[in-house]
Amino acid sequence: MATTALPPDVEADIARVTETLAMITPRWNVRILLALSGSPLRYTELAAKVPWLQDGQFHPKLTALCDAGLVERTEHSTRHVTYGHTDRGTALLPVLPVIVTWAEEYLEHTDRPLPAIEQIEDSLTLLTRRHAAAILWALKSRQEVSGRALARVVMPSSDWTNIYPPLRQLVADGLVDTEGTGRPYRLSAAGNALGSTLGALSAWSAGQPLTQAAHHPLWGDPQAKPAPTAWVSSQPRPAPATLRQTRTGEPTWRHRDLFSHATTTHPKMATLAQGPRR
């Protein structure tokens, strides 16, 4: 049977995860999100938590996070404006310890261990390589596949040789294995272990609780108990208007507790909002 392109629901799943990664991967975005882990802050208060960023760098990034629906700007009066997480932004925070856990096991380290925040940033960089998500999805579902067959799945409308630059990059990154030219490609141990991270990103991007990550049809745990509800991989991404919920009064502590739990279960998360390594 001929290998065909990815099914529409899988393409939608990959597209949502890719969009999520595009929101948080740009440098300093994760640090800004972590700096907001608490009560809403005024612009100057938030800027003071990321002092290495000049205003010309900080303001556009904060605006982009607001536009992405992860941060909300609340105007209390003409002179009193605060910034805080939207519910969607807060719900994304528990994904970060999952990334740290993977990075500690599989990310290449120098002679000095990287701080958790830099492990997250480096891991996200690997996942946002061009075509990376689609290649990882295809290899996970097909176990082993030739470059030509993989190209038919990932980029069916392009010249099949275009698969090799991103594929070679993933091999160099340690996420894909091959025994040499002309040999099949497969996920490495590190690539397979990304299942928890990619499942969590998929669950969040589909608007589902992170507990559903274990039930992802591709990246989930086969030993997990049946999901309370079916996984809807084709669920449309929430519109920006839905993502940006109006903030009134105190922050939603039910969601804040998610991050509190994350920092408790993974102590390194408590220092993630620190400045860059000197």
mmCIF file of C-alpha atoms in Angstrom:
data_model
loop_
_atom_site.group_PDB
_atom_site.id
_atom_site.type_symbol
_atom_site.label_atom_id
_atom_site.label_comp_id
_atom_site.label_asym_id
_atom_site.label_seq_id
_atom_site.Cartn_x
_atom_site.Cartn_y
_atom_site.Cartn_z
ATOM 1 C CA MET A 1 0.000 0.000 0.000
ATOM 2 C CA ALA A 2 1.402 3.392 -0.967
ATOM 3 C CA THR A 3 2.403 5.780 1.747
ATOM 4 C CA THR A 4 0.216 8.871 1.730
ATOM 5 C CA ALA A 5 0.250 12.257 3.421
ATOM 6 C CA LEU A 6 -0.663 12.669 7.072
ATOM 7 C CA PRO A 7 -4.408 12.383 7.841
ATOM 8 C CA PRO A 8 -6.232 15.730 8.284
ATOM 9 C CA ASP A 9 -6.740 15.249 12.023
ATOM 10 C CA VAL A 10 -3.020 14.544 12.482
ATOM 11 C CA GLU A 11 -2.147 17.591 10.390
ATOM 12 C CA ALA A 12 -4.426 19.698 12.601
ATOM 13 C CA ASP A 13 -2.762 18.272 15.721
ATOM 14 C CA ILE A 14 0.718 19.088 14.389
ATOM 15 C CA ALA A 15 -0.383 22.566 13.311
ATOM 16 C CA ARG A 16 -1.714 23.377 16.788
ATOM 17 C CA VAL A 17 1.467 22.175 18.490
ATOM 18 C CA THR A 18 3.616 24.075 15.996
ATOM 19 C CA GLU A 19 1.629 27.234 16.679
ATOM 20 C CA THR A 20 2.004 26.732 20.431
ATOM 21 C CA LEU A 21 5.768 26.367 20.040
ATOM 22 C CA ALA A 22 5.862 29.528 17.924
ATOM 23 C CA MET A 23 4.228 31.425 20.806
ATOM 24 C CA ILE A 24 6.712 30.420 23.483
ATOM 25 C CA THR A 25 9.978 29.600 21.732
ATOM 26 C CA PRO A 26 11.171 33.160 20.883
ATOM 27 C CA ARG A 27 13.960 34.092 23.265
ATOM 28 C CA TRP A 28 12.855 35.445 26.664
ATOM 29 C CA ASN A 29 9.157 34.605 26.163
ATOM 30 C CA VAL A 30 9.229 31.768 28.700
ATOM 31 C CA ARG A 31 11.037 33.996 31.212
ATOM 32 C CA ILE A 32 8.398 36.707 30.826
ATOM 33 C CA LEU A 33 5.614 34.165 31.360
ATOM 34 C CA LEU A 34 7.333 32.886 34.493
ATOM 35 C CA ALA A 35 7.897 36.407 35.789
ATOM 36 C CA LEU A 36 4.098 36.784 35.767
ATOM 37 C CA SER A 37 3.557 33.747 38.019
ATOM 38 C CA GLY A 38 1.669 35.547 40.758
ATOM 39 C CA SER A 39 -0.556 38.593 41.086
ATOM 40 C CA PRO A 40 -0.852 40.862 38.034
ATOM 41 C CA LEU A 41 1.976 43.372 37.730
ATOM 42 C CA ARG A 42 2.340 46.872 36.381
ATOM 43 C CA TYR A 43 4.585 47.310 33.371
ATOM 44 C CA THR A 44 7.471 48.704 35.436
ATOM 45 C CA GLU A 45 7.156 45.906 38.007
ATOM 46 C CA LEU A 46 7.258 43.246 35.307
ATOM 47 C CA ALA A 47 10.130 44.954 33.477
ATOM 48 C CA ALA A 48 12.108 44.967 36.738
ATOM 49 C CA LYS A 49 11.894 41.151 36.794
ATOM 50 C CA VAL A 50 13.575 40.919 33.370
ATOM 51 C CA PRO A 51 16.116 43.763 33.698
ATOM 52 C CA TRP A 52 18.421 42.387 31.008
ATOM 53 C CA LEU A 53 15.803 43.312 28.381
ATOM 54 C CA GLN A 54 15.780 46.873 27.068
ATOM 55 C CA ASP A 55 12.351 48.484 26.711
ATOM 56 C CA GLY A 56 12.622 48.238 22.934
ATOM 57 C CA GLN A 57 12.972 44.453 23.300
ATOM 58 C CA PHE A 58 10.616 43.886 26.207
ATOM 59 C CA HIS A 59 7.542 45.808 25.024
ATOM 60 C CA PRO A 60 7.165 44.011 21.645
ATOM 61 C CA LYS A 61 7.525 40.621 23.327
ATOM 62 C CA LEU A 62 4.932 41.474 25.956
ATOM 63 C CA THR A 63 2.581 42.720 23.244
ATOM 64 C CA ALA A 64 3.088 39.504 21.256
ATOM 65 C CA LEU A 65 2.245 37.391 24.316
ATOM 66 C CA CYS A 66 -0.922 39.447 24.793
ATOM 67 C CA ASP A 67 -1.839 38.957 21.125
ATOM 68 C CA ALA A 68 -1.244 35.207 21.519
ATOM 69 C CA GLY A 69 -3.795 35.080 24.340
ATOM 70 C CA LEU A 70 -1.272 34.044 27.005
ATOM 71 C CA VAL A 71 -1.001 37.388 28.789
ATOM 72 C CA GLU A 72 -3.770 39.897 29.460
ATOM 73 C CA ARG A 73 -3.450 43.652 29.743
ATOM 74 C CA THR A 74 -6.005 45.116 32.137
ATOM 75 C CA GLU A 75 -6.571 48.882 32.203
ATOM 76 C CA HIS A 76 -7.909 49.814 35.644
ATOM 77 C CA SER A 77 -7.556 53.536 34.946
ATOM 78 C CA THR A 78 -5.510 55.739 32.646
ATOM 79 C CA ARG A 79 -2.545 55.443 35.017
ATOM 80 C CA HIS A 80 -3.115 51.958 36.367
ATOM 81 C CA VAL A 81 -2.507 49.118 33.901
ATOM 82 C CA THR A 82 -1.536 45.597 34.939
ATOM 83 C CA TYR A 83 -0.419 42.456 33.146
ATOM 84 C CA GLY A 84 -1.189 38.901 34.185
ATOM 85 C CA HIS A 85 -1.703 35.443 32.752
ATOM 86 C CA THR A 86 -4.918 34.553 31.039
ATOM 87 C CA ASP A 87 -6.360 31.234 32.173
ATOM 88 C CA ARG A 88 -4.880 29.690 29.032
ATOM 89 C CA GLY A 89 -1.486 31.174 29.825
ATOM 90 C CA THR A 90 -1.545 29.801 33.348
ATOM 91 C CA ALA A 91 -2.681 26.378 32.149
ATOM 92 C CA LEU A 92 0.396 26.242 29.913
ATOM 93 C CA LEU A 93 2.856 26.567 32.818
ATOM 94 C CA PRO A 94 2.690 22.920 34.005
ATOM 95 C CA VAL A 95 4.068 21.862 30.606
ATOM 96 C CA LEU A 96 7.425 23.424 31.525
ATOM 97 C CA PRO A 97 8.436 20.843 34.177
ATOM 98 C CA VAL A 98 7.721 18.128 31.601
ATOM 99 C CA ILE A 99 10.226 19.759 29.242
ATOM 100 C CA VAL A 100 12.808 20.077 32.034
ATOM 101 C CA THR A 101 12.458 16.389 32.897
ATOM 102 C CA TRP A 102 13.160 15.419 29.279
ATOM 103 C CA ALA A 103 16.067 17.877 28.954
ATOM 104 C CA GLU A 104 17.777 16.618 32.105
ATOM 105 C CA GLU A 105 17.814 13.107 30.674
ATOM 106 C CA TYR A 106 18.523 13.682 27.001
ATOM 107 C CA LEU A 107 19.776 17.186 26.268
ATOM 108 C CA GLU A 108 23.516 17.429 25.686
ATOM 109 C CA HIS A 109 25.191 19.174 28.582
ATOM 110 C CA THR A 110 28.461 20.999 28.895
ATOM 111 C CA ASP A 111 30.741 20.452 31.869
ATOM 112 C CA ARG A 112 28.392 22.702 33.858
ATOM 113 C CA PRO A 113 24.702 21.724 34.161
ATOM 114 C CA LEU A 114 22.372 24.178 32.457
ATOM 115 C CA PRO A 115 19.794 26.060 34.543
ATOM 116 C CA ALA A 116 16.274 24.715 34.034
ATOM 117 C CA ILE A 117 15.164 27.779 32.074
ATOM 118 C CA GLU A 118 17.973 27.294 29.565
ATOM 119 C CA GLN A 119 17.129 23.610 29.269
ATOM 120 C CA ILE A 120 13.597 24.634 28.319
ATOM 121 C CA GLU A 121 14.797 27.200 25.784
ATOM 122 C CA ASP A 122 17.246 24.756 24.179
ATOM 123 C CA SER A 123 14.616 22.007 24.038
ATOM 124 C CA LEU A 124 12.078 24.300 22.410
ATOM 125 C CA THR A 125 14.663 25.298 19.802
ATOM 126 C CA LEU A 126 15.055 21.646 18.780
ATOM 127 C CA LEU A 127 11.297 21.204 18.445
ATOM 128 C CA THR A 128 10.833 24.275 16.261
ATOM 129 C CA ARG A 129 13.258 23.179 13.564
ATOM 130 C CA ARG A 130 11.594 23.349 10.158
ATOM 131 C CA HIS A 131 9.292 20.332 9.618
ATOM 132 C CA ALA A 132 10.474 18.852 12.932
ATOM 133 C CA ALA A 133 7.012 18.229 14.372
ATOM 134 C CA ALA A 134 5.683 16.561 11.220
ATOM 135 C CA ILE A 135 8.767 14.339 10.876
ATOM 136 C CA LEU A 136 8.609 13.267 14.516
ATOM 137 C CA TRP A 137 4.875 12.484 14.201
ATOM 138 C CA ALA A 138 5.426 10.450 11.029
ATOM 139 C CA LEU A 139 8.334 8.463 12.468
ATOM 140 C CA LYS A 140 6.420 7.742 15.661
ATOM 141 C CA SER A 141 3.462 6.345 13.720
ATOM 142 C CA ARG A 142 5.519 4.368 11.178
ATOM 143 C CA GLN A 143 8.442 3.192 13.355
ATOM 144 C CA GLU A 144 10.973 2.951 10.472
ATOM 145 C CA VAL A 145 10.739 4.594 7.075
ATOM 146 C CA SER A 146 12.995 5.579 4.201
ATOM 147 C CA GLY A 147 13.690 9.208 3.398
ATOM 148 C CA ARG A 148 11.667 9.001 0.165
ATOM 149 C CA ALA A 149 8.656 7.447 1.901
ATOM 150 C CA LEU A 150 8.923 9.983 4.739
ATOM 151 C CA ALA A 151 8.897 12.814 2.208
ATOM 152 C CA ARG A 152 5.635 11.516 0.743
ATOM 153 C CA VAL A 153 4.099 11.774 4.198
ATOM 154 C CA VAL A 154 5.557 15.065 5.415
ATOM 155 C CA MET A 155 5.815 17.074 2.188
ATOM 156 C CA PRO A 156 3.809 15.225 -0.504
ATOM 157 C CA SER A 157 3.635 18.226 -2.834
ATOM 158 C CA SER A 158 7.386 18.957 -2.816
ATOM 159 C CA ASP A 159 10.425 17.323 -4.362
ATOM 160 C CA TRP A 160 11.137 14.338 -2.109
ATOM 161 C CA THR A 161 14.801 15.280 -1.713
ATOM 162 C CA ASN A 162 13.728 18.349 0.289
ATOM 163 C CA ILE A 163 13.192 16.044 3.268
ATOM 164 C CA TYR A 164 16.905 15.530 3.817
ATOM 165 C CA PRO A 165 18.052 18.913 5.226
ATOM 166 C CA PRO A 166 15.542 18.889 8.129
ATOM 167 C CA LEU A 167 15.999 15.151 8.577
ATOM 168 C CA ARG A 168 19.781 15.470 8.822
ATOM 169 C CA GLN A 169 19.308 18.270 11.352
ATOM 170 C CA LEU A 170 17.128 16.048 13.532
ATOM 171 C CA VAL A 171 19.764 13.310 13.320
ATOM 172 C CA ALA A 172 22.406 15.839 14.396
ATOM 173 C CA ASP A 173 20.119 16.957 17.242
ATOM 174 C CA GLY A 174 19.902 13.359 18.448
ATOM 175 C CA LEU A 175 16.143 12.996 17.944
ATOM 176 C CA VAL A 176 16.321 10.687 14.908
ATOM 177 C CA ASP A 177 18.558 7.667 14.230
ATOM 178 C CA THR A 178 19.733 6.070 10.996
ATOM 179 C CA GLU A 179 22.442 3.560 10.114
ATOM 180 C CA GLY A 180 23.637 5.563 7.134
ATOM 181 C CA THR A 181 22.785 6.780 3.649
ATOM 182 C CA GLY A 182 19.891 4.885 2.141
ATOM 183 C CA ARG A 183 18.996 3.236 5.448
ATOM 184 C CA PRO A 184 15.624 3.670 7.210
ATOM 185 C CA TYR A 185 15.089 6.467 9.722
ATOM 186 C CA ARG A 186 13.578 5.984 13.158
ATOM 187 C CA LEU A 187 13.109 7.940 16.349
ATOM 188 C CA SER A 188 16.038 7.779 18.738
ATOM 189 C CA ALA A 189 15.531 7.112 22.447
ATOM 190 C CA ALA A 190 15.496 10.886 22.979
ATOM 191 C CA GLY A 191 12.940 11.344 20.206
ATOM 192 C CA ASN A 192 10.671 8.671 21.633
ATOM 193 C CA ALA A 193 10.994 10.170 25.101
ATOM 194 C CA LEU A 194 9.582 13.451 23.781
ATOM 195 C CA GLY A 195 6.171 11.791 23.923
ATOM 196 C CA SER A 196 5.303 13.329 27.294
ATOM 197 C CA THR A 197 6.256 16.824 26.122
ATOM 198 C CA LEU A 198 4.521 16.603 22.756
ATOM 199 C CA GLY A 199 1.454 14.980 24.283
ATOM 200 C CA ALA A 200 1.218 17.761 26.871
ATOM 201 C CA LEU A 201 1.611 20.465 24.207
ATOM 202 C CA SER A 202 -1.029 18.751 22.085
ATOM 203 C CA ALA A 203 -3.474 18.506 24.976
ATOM 204 C CA TRP A 204 -3.016 22.168 25.891
ATOM 205 C CA SER A 205 -3.307 23.368 22.295
ATOM 206 C CA ALA A 206 -6.518 21.351 21.832
ATOM 207 C CA GLY A 207 -8.037 22.971 24.925
ATOM 208 C CA GLN A 208 -7.917 19.750 26.943
ATOM 209 C CA PRO A 209 -6.563 19.248 30.487
ATOM 210 C CA LEU A 210 -2.946 18.140 30.637
ATOM 211 C CA THR A 211 -4.049 14.888 32.259
ATOM 212 C CA GLN A 212 -5.289 13.923 28.805
ATOM 213 C CA ALA A 213 -1.706 13.892 27.478
ATOM 214 C CA ALA A 214 -1.325 10.280 28.621
ATOM 215 C CA HIS A 215 -4.212 9.364 26.300
ATOM 216 C CA HIS A 216 -2.867 11.015 23.144
ATOM 217 C CA PRO A 217 -3.455 8.521 20.302
ATOM 218 C CA LEU A 218 0.184 8.722 19.192
ATOM 219 C CA TRP A 219 2.283 10.096 22.057
ATOM 220 C CA GLY A 220 0.238 8.717 24.942
ATOM 221 C CA ASP A 221 1.094 5.926 27.344
ATOM 222 C CA PRO A 222 -0.331 2.587 26.137
ATOM 223 C CA GLN A 223 -0.510 1.442 29.767
ATOM 224 C CA ALA A 224 -2.581 4.448 30.859
ATOM 225 C CA LYS A 225 -6.089 3.814 32.076
ATOM 226 C CA PRO A 226 -8.846 4.628 29.571
ATOM 227 C CA ALA A 227 -9.490 8.327 29.174
ATOM 228 C CA PRO A 228 -12.640 9.686 30.844
ATOM 229 C CA THR A 229 -13.537 11.297 27.511
ATOM 230 C CA ALA A 230 -12.381 10.571 23.983
ATOM 231 C CA TRP A 231 -9.343 12.423 22.638
ATOM 232 C CA VAL A 232 -10.514 14.937 20.057
ATOM 233 C CA SER A 233 -7.402 15.571 17.997
ATOM 234 C CA SER A 234 -9.363 17.598 15.444
ATOM 235 C CA GLN A 235 -10.783 20.025 17.999
ATOM 236 C CA PRO A 236 -10.396 23.543 16.556
ATOM 237 C CA ARG A 237 -8.013 25.958 18.220
ATOM 238 C CA PRO A 238 -9.834 28.453 20.462
ATOM 239 C CA ALA A 239 -10.231 31.838 18.805
ATOM 240 C CA PRO A 240 -8.202 34.767 20.239
ATOM 241 C CA ALA A 241 -11.344 36.338 21.659
ATOM 242 C CA THR A 242 -11.962 33.145 23.625
ATOM 243 C CA LEU A 243 -8.392 32.956 24.827
ATOM 244 C CA ARG A 244 -8.371 36.478 26.211
ATOM 245 C CA GLN A 245 -10.725 36.331 29.140
ATOM 246 C CA THR A 246 -11.459 39.468 31.113
ATOM 247 C CA ARG A 247 -9.548 39.613 34.376
ATOM 248 C CA THR A 248 -11.310 41.148 37.340
ATOM 249 C CA GLY A 249 -10.137 41.277 40.923
ATOM 250 C CA GLU A 250 -7.615 38.706 42.120
ATOM 251 C CA PRO A 251 -6.042 36.098 39.843
ATOM 252 C CA THR A 252 -7.654 32.707 39.426
ATOM 253 C CA TRP A 253 -5.875 30.821 42.189
ATOM 254 C CA ARG A 254 -7.250 27.484 41.043
ATOM 255 C CA HIS A 255 -5.003 27.844 38.000
ATOM 256 C CA ARG A 256 -2.162 29.373 40.004
ATOM 257 C CA ASP A 257 -2.164 26.166 42.060
ATOM 258 C CA LEU A 258 -1.193 24.259 38.922
ATOM 259 C CA PHE A 259 2.091 26.136 38.806
ATOM 260 C CA SER A 260 2.552 25.859 42.559
ATOM 261 C CA HIS A 261 2.250 22.098 42.192
ATOM 262 C CA ALA A 262 4.756 22.148 39.340
ATOM 263 C CA THR A 263 7.349 24.037 41.372
ATOM 264 C CA THR A 264 6.808 21.713 44.329
ATOM 265 C CA THR A 265 7.192 18.509 42.361
ATOM 266 C CA HIS A 266 10.127 19.858 40.356
ATOM 267 C CA PRO A 267 12.258 22.102 42.637
ATOM 268 C CA LYS A 268 14.288 23.556 39.764
ATOM 269 C CA MET A 269 11.125 25.193 38.442
ATOM 270 C CA ALA A 270 11.123 27.539 41.419
ATOM 271 C CA THR A 271 14.161 29.365 39.992
ATOM 272 C CA LEU A 272 13.116 29.457 36.360
ATOM 273 C CA ALA A 273 12.355 33.160 36.300
ATOM 274 C CA GLN A 274 15.923 34.100 37.175
ATOM 275 C CA GLY A 275 17.978 36.107 34.738
ATOM 276 C CA PRO A 276 20.221 34.669 32.048
ATOM 277 C CA ARG A 277 23.395 32.838 32.908
ATOM 278 C CA ARG A 278 26.398 35.132 33.324
#
